[in-house]
Backbone as numpy.savetxt, mean C-alpha at the origin, in Angstrom:
# Nx Ny Nz CAx CAy CAz Cx Cy Cz
0.33 -8.83 -20.38 -0.53 -7.66 -20.38 0.38 -6.43 -20.38
0.18 -5.55 -21.33 0.97 -4.32 -21.40 0.19 -3.10 -20.95
-1.11 -3.21 -20.87 -1.96 -2.11 -20.41 -3.00 -2.64 -19.44
-3.43 -1.76 -18.55 -4.48 -2.13 -17.60 -5.44 -0.96 -17.47
-6.69 -1.30 -17.19 -7.69 -0.25 -16.95 -7.45 0.42 -15.60
-7.02 -0.38 -14.62 -6.80 0.14 -13.27 -5.53 -0.46 -12.68
-4.84 0.33 -11.88 -3.71 -0.14 -11.09 -4.06 0.14 -9.63
-4.12 -0.91 -8.84 -4.40 -0.79 -7.41 -3.08 -1.02 -6.68
-2.67 -0.04 -5.89 -1.40 -0.13 -5.16 -1.69 -0.52 -3.72
-1.16 -1.65 -3.32 -1.35 -2.15 -1.96 -2.34 -3.28 -1.93
-1.87 -4.45 -1.54 -2.73 -5.63 -1.52 -3.19 -5.97 -0.11
-3.45 -4.93 0.67 -4.04 -5.15 1.98 -5.50 -5.54 1.80
-6.24 -5.58 2.88 -7.63 -6.01 2.79 -8.44 -5.10 1.86
-8.23 -3.80 1.91 -8.98 -2.89 1.04 -8.52 -3.00 -0.41
-7.21 -3.06 -0.64 -6.70 -3.16 -2.00 -7.18 -4.40 -2.72
-7.19 -5.52 -2.02 -7.66 -6.77 -2.62 -9.15 -6.70 -2.94
-9.92 -6.11 -2.03 -11.36 -6.00 -2.27 -11.65 -5.09 -3.46
-10.96 -3.97 -3.56 -11.15 -3.05 -4.68 -10.76 -3.72 -5.99
-9.61 -4.39 -6.00 -9.15 -5.06 -7.22 -10.14 -6.13 -7.67
-10.67 -6.88 -6.72 -11.64 -7.93 -7.07 -12.91 -7.33 -7.67
-13.43 -6.28 -7.05 -14.65 -5.66 -7.57 -14.44 -5.11 -8.98
-13.30 -4.49 -9.21 -13.01 -3.97 -10.54 -12.89 -5.10 -11.56
-12.23 -6.18 -11.17 -12.06 -7.32 -12.07 -13.40 -7.98 -12.37
-14.29 -8.04 -11.38 -15.62 -8.62 -11.60 -16.41 -7.84 -12.63
-16.13 -6.55 -12.77 -16.86 -5.73 -13.74 -16.31 -5.91 -15.15
-15.24 -6.71 -15.29 -14.68 -6.95 -16.61 -13.46 -6.10 -16.93
-13.08 -5.23 -16.01 -11.90 -4.37 -16.23 -10.63 -5.19 -16.03
-9.57 -4.78 -16.72 -8.27 -5.41 -16.47 -7.60 -4.64 -15.33
-7.09 -5.39 -14.35 -6.59 -4.79 -13.11 -5.19 -5.32 -12.80
-4.32 -4.41 -12.39 -3.01 -4.79 -11.86 -3.03 -4.47 -10.38
-2.68 -5.46 -9.56 -2.63 -5.29 -8.11 -1.16 -5.36 -7.68
-0.62 -4.24 -7.18 0.79 -4.17 -6.79 0.94 -4.30 -5.29
1.90 -5.10 -4.89 2.22 -5.25 -3.47 3.73 -5.22 -3.31
4.21 -4.54 -2.28 5.65 -4.44 -2.05 6.25 -5.79 -1.69
5.49 -6.61 -1.01 5.97 -7.93 -0.64 6.89 -7.89 0.57
7.29 -9.05 0.98 8.18 -9.15 2.12 7.46 -8.95 3.44
8.13 -9.34 4.49 7.55 -9.23 5.83 7.93 -7.89 6.45
7.09 -7.42 7.34 7.39 -6.21 8.11 8.14 -6.62 9.36
9.36 -7.10 9.18 10.11 -7.64 10.32 11.36 -6.82 10.60
11.19 -5.53 10.76 12.31 -4.65 11.04 12.53 -4.51 12.55
12.44 -5.61 13.27 12.67 -5.61 14.71 11.64 -4.77 15.46
12.10 -3.70 16.11 11.22 -2.85 16.91 10.14 -2.22 16.06
10.41 -2.00 14.76 9.42 -1.38 13.88 8.20 -2.28 13.72
8.43 -3.60 13.74 7.31 -4.54 13.63 6.34 -4.32 14.79
6.88 -4.06 15.96 6.04 -3.83 17.13 5.16 -2.59 16.95
5.69 -1.54 16.30 4.91 -0.32 16.13 3.62 -0.55 15.35
3.65 -1.51 14.41 2.45 -1.79 13.63 1.34 -2.39 14.49
1.70 -2.94 15.62 0.71 -3.60 16.47 0.18 -2.70 17.58
0.68 -1.48 17.66 0.25 -0.55 18.71 -0.77 0.43 18.13
-1.99 0.45 18.67 -2.98 1.41 18.16 -2.46 2.85 18.29
-2.60 3.61 17.24 -2.17 5.00 17.24 -0.71 5.21 16.91
0.07 4.15 16.78 1.50 4.30 16.49 1.74 4.87 15.11
0.78 4.71 14.21 0.95 5.26 12.85 1.14 6.77 12.92
0.49 7.43 13.88 0.66 8.87 14.03 2.10 9.22 14.41
2.69 8.43 15.27 4.08 8.65 15.67 5.01 8.40 14.49
4.77 7.32 13.76 5.64 6.98 12.63 5.64 8.07 11.57
4.49 8.64 11.28 4.41 9.63 10.22 4.77 11.04 10.67
4.88 11.27 11.97 5.26 12.60 12.44 6.73 12.67 12.86
7.42 11.54 12.83 8.84 11.49 13.17 9.64 11.20 11.91
10.41 12.18 11.40 11.11 12.01 10.12 11.97 10.75 10.04
12.65 10.39 11.12 13.50 9.21 11.10 12.69 7.93 10.91
11.50 7.89 11.47 10.64 6.72 11.32 9.89 6.75 9.99
9.45 7.93 9.59 8.66 8.05 8.36 9.42 7.52 7.15
10.73 7.79 7.08 11.48 7.34 5.90 11.58 5.82 5.82
11.35 5.11 6.92 11.36 3.65 6.90 10.11 3.07 6.25
8.99 3.81 6.33 7.71 3.25 5.91 7.05 3.99 4.76
7.43 5.22 4.52 6.82 6.03 3.46 7.81 6.15 2.32
7.49 5.53 1.20 8.41 5.54 0.07 8.34 6.82 -0.73
7.39 7.70 -0.41 7.32 9.01 -1.04 6.89 9.01 -2.49
6.20 7.97 -2.92 5.73 7.95 -4.31 4.64 8.98 -4.52
4.67 9.65 -5.63 3.65 10.62 -6.00 2.88 10.09 -7.20
1.67 10.53 -7.36 0.83 10.07 -8.47 0.08 11.26 -9.05
-0.25 11.14 -10.31 -1.08 12.14 -10.97 -2.20 11.41 -11.71
-3.35 12.03 -11.85 -4.44 11.39 -12.58 -4.01 11.06 -14.02
-4.41 9.91 -14.51 -4.03 9.48 -15.85 -5.07 9.85 -16.89
-6.28 10.19 -16.45 -7.34 10.55 -17.40 -8.07 11.77 -16.92
């Protein structure tokens, strides 16, 4: 496949559900996932603490570990 109607980034529970619904409608869908485990030692623990996402995204040293900084623009 060289073209797709939709590209869904992130195969978490929401990404998979969105990709499935789009595919059920007959659209061609690409579902992208970074892969690998979130096993960065202490960082793995942060994912299990409610509200820790706020700390991760407000602390520059932590944010660069989890935010790849990709930007997107509308294609149509």
